[in-house]
XYZ file of C-alpha atoms in Angstrom:
570
model
C 0.000 0.000 0.000
C 2.852 2.352 0.938
C 4.620 1.584 -2.350
C 1.468 2.362 -4.348
C 1.060 5.648 -2.474
C 4.713 6.563 -3.051
C 4.431 5.762 -6.770
C 1.304 7.872 -7.022
C 3.071 10.823 -5.370
C 6.024 10.455 -7.763
C 3.704 10.354 -10.799
C 1.767 13.430 -9.612
C 5.011 15.322 -8.985
C 6.339 14.488 -12.457
C 3.020 15.506 -14.034
C 3.050 18.810 -12.119
C 6.621 19.571 -13.209
C 5.817 18.773 -16.858
C 2.706 20.939 -16.661
C 4.657 23.869 -15.242
C 7.340 23.521 -17.915
C 4.671 23.562 -20.633
C 2.999 26.599 -19.039
C 6.265 28.526 -18.843
C 7.157 27.612 -22.434
C 3.716 28.622 -23.693
C 3.669 31.880 -21.686
C 7.127 32.917 -22.845
C 6.344 32.719 -26.563
C 6.153 36.140 -28.265
C 2.675 37.296 -29.158
C 2.057 37.442 -32.881
C 1.827 40.824 -34.523
C -1.378 41.897 -36.190
C -2.151 39.980 -39.326
C 0.459 37.281 -38.712
C -2.087 34.471 -38.515
C -4.631 33.444 -41.087
C -7.162 30.676 -41.486
C -7.051 27.986 -44.149
C -9.698 29.873 -46.090
C -7.291 32.744 -46.601
C -9.198 35.278 -44.480
C -7.401 36.967 -41.568
C -8.850 35.736 -38.294
C -8.279 37.485 -34.965
C -8.242 34.761 -32.351
C -8.954 35.648 -28.731
C -5.903 35.640 -26.486
C -6.499 34.520 -22.931
C -4.420 36.027 -20.160
C -4.623 34.759 -16.610
C -3.678 36.914 -13.666
C -4.061 36.118 -10.003
C -5.355 38.809 -7.662
C -6.131 38.156 -4.036
C -6.265 34.380 -4.518
C -8.744 34.676 -7.358
C -7.935 34.174 -11.014
C -9.445 36.522 -13.534
C -9.216 35.562 -17.182
C -8.994 38.485 -19.574
C -9.846 37.910 -23.212
C -8.268 40.511 -25.479
C -9.691 40.620 -28.990
C -9.786 43.127 -31.789
C -12.713 45.502 -31.406
C -15.640 44.224 -33.548
C -16.074 47.702 -35.076
C -12.406 47.829 -36.060
C -12.482 45.076 -38.685
C -9.737 44.722 -41.260
C -11.850 46.126 -44.105
C -12.207 49.367 -42.133
C -8.438 49.506 -41.697
C -7.460 48.599 -45.242
C -6.657 52.214 -46.087
C -4.111 52.311 -43.270
C -0.877 50.463 -43.988
C 0.426 49.764 -40.493
C 3.519 47.951 -41.640
C 4.608 50.834 -43.873
C 3.732 53.415 -41.211
C 6.001 51.747 -38.654
C 8.788 50.777 -41.073
C 9.490 54.399 -42.021
C 10.546 55.236 -38.486
C 12.313 52.060 -37.403
C 15.453 52.540 -35.330
C 18.604 52.510 -37.429
C 21.057 49.669 -36.695
C 23.556 50.674 -34.025
C 21.571 53.764 -32.986
C 20.992 54.506 -29.305
C 17.497 53.109 -28.568
C 17.009 55.752 -25.833
C 18.369 58.681 -27.824
C 15.219 60.020 -29.494
C 12.484 59.363 -26.951
C 14.127 58.701 -23.550
C 12.741 55.170 -23.582
C 13.833 51.998 -25.352
C 12.379 52.472 -28.820
C 13.839 49.172 -29.961
C 11.710 47.274 -27.451
C 8.625 49.318 -28.333
C 9.081 48.610 -32.044
C 9.206 44.862 -31.367
C 5.765 44.785 -29.764
C 2.488 44.343 -31.615
C 0.340 47.462 -31.825
C -2.498 45.538 -30.191
C -0.516 43.458 -27.729
C -2.516 41.962 -24.844
C -1.838 43.256 -21.349
C -2.734 41.920 -17.919
C -5.957 43.099 -16.307
C -4.569 44.801 -13.181
C -7.853 45.825 -11.581
C -9.143 44.524 -8.264
C -11.256 41.440 -8.967
C -14.417 43.166 -7.680
C -14.257 45.665 -10.536
C -15.349 42.984 -12.999
C -18.766 42.800 -11.320
C -19.441 46.553 -11.118
C -22.408 47.608 -13.257
C -22.393 50.920 -15.129
C -25.107 53.052 -16.687
C -25.935 52.575 -20.344
C -26.739 56.232 -21.086
C -23.300 57.802 -20.811
C -22.372 60.811 -22.837
C -19.650 59.943 -25.345
C -16.187 61.434 -25.014
C -13.617 63.095 -27.216
C -10.172 61.689 -26.440
C -7.398 64.261 -26.836
C -3.778 63.179 -27.248
C -1.032 65.748 -27.756
C 2.465 64.788 -28.878
C 5.737 66.111 -30.226
C 7.997 63.708 -32.168
C 6.549 60.621 -30.468
C 7.787 57.161 -31.474
C 5.345 55.843 -34.058
C 5.087 52.401 -32.478
C 4.203 53.920 -29.087
C 1.720 56.417 -30.504
C -0.013 53.753 -32.571
C -0.195 51.391 -29.580
C -1.855 54.163 -27.555
C -4.482 54.664 -30.246
C -5.087 50.961 -30.871
C -5.467 50.213 -27.164
C -8.235 52.840 -26.980
C -10.042 51.429 -29.991
C -9.701 47.822 -28.830
C -10.661 48.299 -25.180
C -13.363 50.980 -25.275
C -17.071 50.565 -26.091
C -17.445 52.111 -29.574
C -20.492 54.121 -28.537
C -18.481 55.940 -25.874
C -15.643 57.121 -28.117
C -16.874 59.933 -30.327
C -13.441 60.759 -31.711
C -9.740 60.590 -30.971
C -8.150 63.980 -31.583
C -4.389 63.885 -32.114
C -2.753 67.276 -31.668
C 0.635 67.248 -33.378
C 2.718 69.902 -31.653
C 4.845 70.739 -34.688
C 6.597 67.377 -34.980
C 9.404 67.080 -37.497
C 7.349 64.733 -39.686
C 3.682 65.744 -40.213
C 2.875 62.218 -41.408
C 3.330 60.883 -37.862
C -0.166 62.214 -37.308
C -1.702 62.567 -40.766
C -1.357 58.903 -41.751
C -3.260 57.824 -38.623
C -6.402 59.620 -39.840
C -7.004 56.603 -42.094
C -8.010 54.744 -38.924
C -11.685 55.213 -37.999
C -12.486 58.047 -35.569
C -8.975 59.532 -35.708
C -8.663 63.272 -36.353
C -5.406 65.166 -36.666
C -4.689 68.789 -35.759
C -1.216 70.221 -36.373
C 0.342 73.288 -34.781
C 2.178 75.646 -37.109
C 4.804 76.199 -34.408
C 5.831 74.573 -31.134
C 3.176 75.382 -28.534
C 3.660 72.824 -25.778
C 1.247 70.482 -24.049
C -0.885 73.153 -22.383
C -1.894 75.227 -25.410
C -2.107 72.066 -27.540
C -4.619 70.539 -25.144
C -6.744 73.685 -25.270
C -6.672 73.507 -29.062
C -7.840 69.892 -28.944
C -10.555 70.669 -26.385
C -11.878 73.555 -28.496
C -12.155 71.239 -31.499
C -13.834 68.415 -29.540
C -17.459 67.696 -30.410
C -18.330 65.469 -27.436
C -19.616 66.802 -24.119
C -16.927 65.015 -22.116
C -13.168 65.424 -22.596
C -10.614 62.696 -21.970
C -6.961 63.751 -21.945
C -4.272 61.114 -22.519
C -0.534 61.137 -23.039
C 0.892 59.706 -26.262
C 2.793 56.827 -24.607
C -0.047 54.996 -22.842
C -1.969 51.746 -23.073
C -5.480 51.701 -21.657
C -6.591 48.582 -19.841
C -9.790 46.559 -19.876
C -12.998 48.538 -19.231
C -10.991 51.637 -18.397
C -13.422 54.213 -19.750
C -16.775 53.268 -18.189
C -15.795 53.894 -14.524
C -14.421 57.341 -15.376
C -17.469 58.399 -17.368
C -19.781 57.040 -14.645
C -18.297 59.383 -12.029
C -18.517 62.425 -14.323
C -22.051 61.402 -15.348
C -23.103 61.410 -11.666
C -21.542 64.824 -10.983
C -20.291 67.039 -13.803
C -17.986 68.976 -11.437
C -15.840 65.901 -10.813
C -12.485 65.596 -12.515
C -11.414 61.958 -12.472
C -8.224 60.074 -13.172
C -7.444 56.347 -13.438
C -4.847 54.473 -11.440
C -1.764 54.916 -13.589
C 0.117 51.661 -14.088
C 3.770 51.635 -15.101
C 5.069 50.659 -18.530
C 8.777 50.026 -18.173
C 10.868 52.462 -20.209
C 13.465 49.696 -20.644
C 11.537 46.607 -21.772
C 7.912 47.881 -21.956
C 6.695 45.376 -19.379
C 3.270 46.360 -18.043
C 3.407 46.641 -14.229
C 0.522 47.165 -11.817
C 0.612 50.262 -9.608
C -0.596 50.346 -6.002
C -4.284 51.043 -5.477
C -3.655 52.878 -2.186
C -1.956 55.984 -3.550
C -3.128 59.512 -4.179
C -1.467 62.654 -5.545
C 0.382 65.005 -3.219
C 3.070 67.672 -3.284
C 5.500 69.625 -1.160
C 5.889 73.385 -0.852
C 8.282 73.547 -3.821
C 5.361 72.221 -5.910
C 7.064 68.912 -6.552
C 4.416 66.274 -7.342
C 4.641 62.959 -5.516
C 2.585 59.826 -5.054
C 1.712 59.284 -1.401
C -0.209 56.807 0.713
C -3.775 57.710 1.599
C -4.147 59.026 5.173
C -5.111 56.279 7.602
C -8.534 57.884 8.204
C -9.279 57.808 4.482
C -8.157 54.181 4.256
C -10.341 53.154 7.184
C -13.388 54.873 5.641
C -13.032 52.934 2.362
C -14.937 49.710 2.917
C -15.100 48.939 -0.807
C -11.887 48.754 -2.892
C -13.833 49.937 -5.950
C -14.706 53.263 -4.280
C -13.114 56.386 -5.690
C -10.203 58.046 -3.889
C -10.277 61.781 -3.148
C -6.959 63.286 -4.179
C -5.553 66.790 -3.486
C -3.897 66.914 -6.930
C -3.746 64.781 -10.049
C -0.623 63.903 -12.011
C -2.211 65.732 -14.943
C -1.371 63.443 -17.840
C -4.576 61.392 -17.852
C -7.994 62.606 -16.710
C -11.653 62.985 -17.717
C -13.651 66.214 -17.345
C -16.965 67.602 -18.524
C -16.277 70.019 -21.401
C -18.676 72.720 -20.192
C -17.083 72.561 -16.736
C -13.619 72.713 -18.317
C -14.603 75.867 -20.197
C -16.397 77.400 -17.207
C -13.304 77.003 -15.022
C -11.057 78.722 -17.548
C -9.612 75.760 -19.485
C -5.826 75.930 -18.914
C -3.599 78.925 -18.232
C -2.365 79.318 -21.807
C 0.424 81.675 -20.738
C 2.201 78.661 -19.280
C 4.831 77.178 -21.573
C 5.528 73.664 -22.896
C 5.017 71.437 -19.834
C 5.075 71.480 -16.030
C 2.998 72.967 -13.229
C -0.279 72.921 -15.139
C -1.545 70.006 -13.029
C -1.228 72.097 -9.844
C -2.976 75.074 -11.398
C -5.826 72.863 -12.614
C -6.073 70.948 -9.326
C -6.196 74.071 -7.146
C -8.727 75.674 -9.479
C -11.029 72.645 -9.519
C -11.083 72.211 -5.736
C -11.197 75.906 -4.806
C -13.893 76.783 -7.360
C -16.500 74.154 -6.530
C -15.327 70.865 -8.020
C -13.477 67.779 -6.821
C -10.690 65.437 -7.905
C -10.817 61.654 -7.736
C -8.790 58.612 -8.656
C -11.031 55.781 -9.845
C -9.554 52.364 -8.904
C -11.522 50.340 -11.460
C -9.929 52.307 -14.291
C -6.343 51.410 -15.166
C -4.118 53.032 -17.779
C -0.465 52.171 -18.324
C 2.028 54.997 -18.881
C 5.716 55.132 -19.814
C 7.411 57.192 -17.087
C 10.610 58.696 -18.450
C 13.610 59.926 -16.462
C 14.246 62.910 -18.701
C 12.505 65.015 -21.322
C 13.397 63.996 -24.886
C 12.633 67.467 -26.228
C 14.010 70.962 -25.634
C 12.451 73.802 -23.646
C 12.939 77.262 -25.218
C 14.071 78.752 -21.889
C 15.369 75.538 -20.371
C 13.482 72.968 -18.312
C 14.134 74.602 -14.915
C 13.174 78.154 -15.949
C 10.023 76.951 -17.711
C 8.922 75.000 -14.637
C 9.616 77.984 -12.397
C 7.627 80.316 -14.655
C 4.653 77.952 -14.740
C 4.614 77.242 -11.012
C 5.087 80.937 -10.169
C 1.971 81.744 -12.187
C 0.162 79.121 -10.113
C 1.318 80.333 -6.703
C 0.789 84.017 -7.492
C -2.821 83.415 -8.555
C -3.965 80.651 -6.200
C -1.834 80.307 -3.069
C -2.458 83.692 -1.404
C -0.049 84.418 1.454
C 1.013 80.769 1.522
C 3.143 81.492 -1.524
C 5.910 82.509 0.880
C 6.508 78.821 1.621
C 6.963 78.134 -2.085
C 9.661 80.789 -2.314
C 11.337 79.503 0.843
C 11.398 75.984 -0.604
C 12.433 77.180 -4.078
C 14.543 80.326 -3.571
C 15.763 80.125 -7.176
C 12.274 81.319 -8.197
C 12.743 84.719 -6.580
C 13.008 87.462 -9.160
C 12.198 85.210 -12.117
C 9.707 86.491 -14.704
C 6.274 84.869 -14.896
C 4.298 87.153 -17.209
C 0.991 88.938 -16.741
C -1.486 87.130 -14.493
C -4.255 89.756 -14.435
C -6.593 87.626 -16.549
C -6.241 84.585 -14.256
C -6.647 86.701 -11.123
C -9.846 88.114 -12.620
C -11.028 84.586 -13.442
C -10.618 83.580 -9.807
C -12.551 86.640 -8.685
C -15.413 85.999 -11.132
C -15.677 82.340 -10.115
C -15.770 83.353 -6.426
C -13.304 80.648 -5.539
C -12.320 79.681 -2.012
C -9.054 80.701 -0.409
C -5.945 78.540 -0.311
C -6.411 78.322 3.443
C -9.789 76.659 2.746
C -7.976 74.211 0.440
C -5.467 73.327 3.161
C -8.162 72.886 5.794
C -10.678 70.922 3.713
C -8.682 69.157 0.996
C -5.066 68.755 2.066
C -4.720 69.180 5.851
C -1.780 66.758 5.713
C 0.374 69.442 4.059
C 2.087 70.893 7.099
C 3.017 74.554 7.358
C 6.806 74.702 7.695
C 7.932 75.619 11.166
C 9.461 79.037 10.950
C 13.181 78.829 11.411
C 13.961 81.625 13.806
C 17.275 83.253 13.124
C 17.554 86.158 15.523
C 19.684 87.474 18.349
C 18.081 86.974 21.724
C 18.635 86.783 25.462
C 17.280 83.695 27.232
C 15.975 84.944 30.574
C 14.433 83.362 33.660
C 13.425 85.864 36.305
C 16.399 88.125 37.010
C 18.930 85.698 35.566
C 19.986 84.974 31.993
C 21.517 81.987 30.246
C 25.228 82.589 29.896
C 28.147 80.872 28.211
C 31.024 80.611 30.695
C 34.713 79.901 30.192
C 34.654 81.022 26.584
C 38.388 80.523 26.376
C 37.839 76.767 26.359
C 37.695 75.017 23.005
C 34.954 72.483 23.842
C 32.514 71.713 26.656
C 31.894 75.330 27.578
C 29.598 75.544 30.581
C 26.062 76.944 30.191
C 24.690 78.432 33.386
C 22.456 81.176 34.820
C 23.943 84.526 35.783
C 22.436 87.942 36.600
C 21.205 89.651 33.445
C 23.439 92.472 32.195
C 21.038 94.358 29.902
C 19.657 94.105 26.358
C 21.138 96.997 24.400
C 24.626 98.475 24.054
C 25.678 97.310 27.493
C 24.653 93.696 26.772
C 27.102 91.166 28.138
C 28.483 89.347 25.100
C 28.373 85.953 26.815
C 24.574 86.260 27.283
C 23.783 86.837 23.613
C 22.425 83.842 21.678
C 21.387 83.285 18.077
C 18.308 81.130 17.476
C 18.725 79.423 14.111
C 16.286 76.623 13.335
C 16.785 73.881 15.934
C 20.123 75.324 17.065
C 20.759 77.744 19.944
C 24.105 79.250 19.003
C 26.818 81.353 20.575
C 29.368 82.182 17.888
C 30.401 78.789 16.481
C 29.262 76.873 19.583
C 25.792 75.409 20.173
C 23.801 74.442 23.259
C 24.113 70.648 23.625
C 23.374 67.787 26.005
C 26.253 65.921 27.592
C 24.216 62.710 27.134
C 20.669 61.639 26.310
C 19.554 60.778 29.854
C 17.202 62.837 32.014
C 19.136 65.226 34.225
C 21.842 65.646 31.591
C 23.887 68.799 31.967
C 23.869 71.304 29.132
C 27.111 72.578 27.639
C 28.287 74.288 24.447
C 29.992 72.271 21.723
C 31.089 73.081 18.197
C 27.910 73.471 16.133
C 26.893 70.420 14.119
C 23.367 70.490 12.597
C 23.435 66.675 12.369
C 24.095 66.217 16.116
C 20.861 65.320 17.876
C 22.260 66.614 21.182
C 22.110 70.145 19.770
C 18.507 70.188 18.527
C 15.963 72.236 20.458
C 12.450 73.538 19.915
C 10.827 76.622 21.434
C 7.450 75.423 22.656
C 5.532 78.212 24.326
C 7.686 79.311 27.240
C 9.533 75.986 27.345
C 12.695 74.950 25.505
C 12.355 71.278 24.557
C 15.152 68.951 23.476
C 13.963 67.369 20.227
C 15.558 63.938 20.672
C 14.791 63.239 24.340
C 11.604 65.306 24.624
C 12.912 66.699 27.934
C 12.885 70.418 28.755
C 15.615 72.861 29.711
C 15.538 73.264 33.501
C 17.467 75.559 35.837
C 17.006 73.358 38.903
C 18.523 70.002 38.096
C 20.480 68.175 40.773
C 23.887 69.423 39.672
C 26.104 72.373 40.524
C 24.364 75.620 41.450
C 23.099 77.675 38.482
C 24.030 74.971 35.982
C 21.238 74.103 33.562
C 20.175 70.650 32.419
C 17.109 68.769 31.217
C 14.247 67.090 33.083
C 10.797 65.780 32.158
C 8.664 68.583 30.754
C 6.234 70.158 33.219
C 4.743 73.295 31.646
C 3.782 74.832 35.017
C 7.223 74.405 36.560
C 8.844 77.819 37.128
C 12.358 76.451 36.545
C 11.311 75.452 32.993
C 9.815 78.843 32.096
C 12.035 80.866 29.770
C 11.587 84.260 28.162
C 13.224 85.064 24.838
C 14.030 88.764 24.584
C 15.009 89.956 21.148
C 18.226 91.933 20.926
C 17.977 95.031 18.746
């Protein structure tokens, strides 16, 4: 019996290994390009391709087929092979040189390659309305790789309900070769607009939006691939409330090998005071409130490359600031304007779109990348951030004095729309953005009663004693040894800083050579107390050490020996 059982286990193991080897061999085969298979009758047949992906212990099978309304006879006027062949990478050329991604890998892939369905499994069972308004999809580009641009277009046509796509408007921002765009108009629903000079993404998008005939606008970048059922969830949210501006979860397409990688579903858009966009985790309260993973995610800002918006609402809010140049900062301006003027921003988890994230810009900026970004963000902060703009300039001092053009029209727009203040935005939309603690850098005397903090034995090189001595005045007769400079977390006397001797309670306080990285030297003025940032203890004049020496003990706000008065020296 044991031998039979052992033989059965061996046979099952061998069968499992053979099955896995077959699966890996089958999965690793390259997908055929369009038109590479045909039936025995001579007609091209598009066979469904089944992709399996496991999510949360459930397997979802995605069938990727050619859209039924995009049959070969409708595409016969478009010669895909010739279109791509004219812009193939020359042998030996740098595959990253023209587009800042691996063009060679992009050119190898089929224009309608299948990709994994990266949505949460519950998204497959969500029901959507049948009476959506159709959308105009606007894609702007400048010298985009043909294989990438075509794959963007084909993914839209293959994975979108035909009734929901009114048109795809390609705005060619003065590319070197006009045929990059013009030849694609042979594909159904494709329209091409061409700028007569380089305008940049912002003005190009406005041009596309003005030409759009649908009541809903969808903006996409030119190096994307939309995923299964990507459009319906976005249109549903806008259909329910026209003031919503919605974005998908943006998956990652590798710039090196074009692998399609799922992005986290727990992220939202954020930024710091220099107006640097970043992806950040949702606050814990927001996570706890989301009982359904298909629920939309409120976001303070959107990345800006991919979003859906009602056209009338887009126009009402002032479109884009067309005095901004090329690229950069427009997503902040739009995000602030939407929130502060009565709308909202959301990320919709059941919509997934892949995007090639590049490490550099493959095109030139007329005034340079840095200056263009500064100009655009300065226009944003000067119109929308009120007095909080000071934190932008503190975080980005290089912006001081830089030109940003005339903003009178945008200021008037804000007034006419009766938009909320930036303080309202911080309180109601992005309370997690902390106001920077003001770094005090001023001369002061640290007094307690009739005594002042004094640096003794200044002739010593290190470990100068800090103690209390009778105050000597605040003006011209000020005793030099009682003058301190408060600079951020440091309490300085010349090149020496107030420091702990160790990190234990009751530690004496001395002066050591200033070192901003030394935790012993970091203090915070908290009301009338002076707290040590590492230990959390407070400066105290009555520790059990020598008379009048100061040290640290547990903070007790009502304790007289921990009450200090900072008197500014003028």
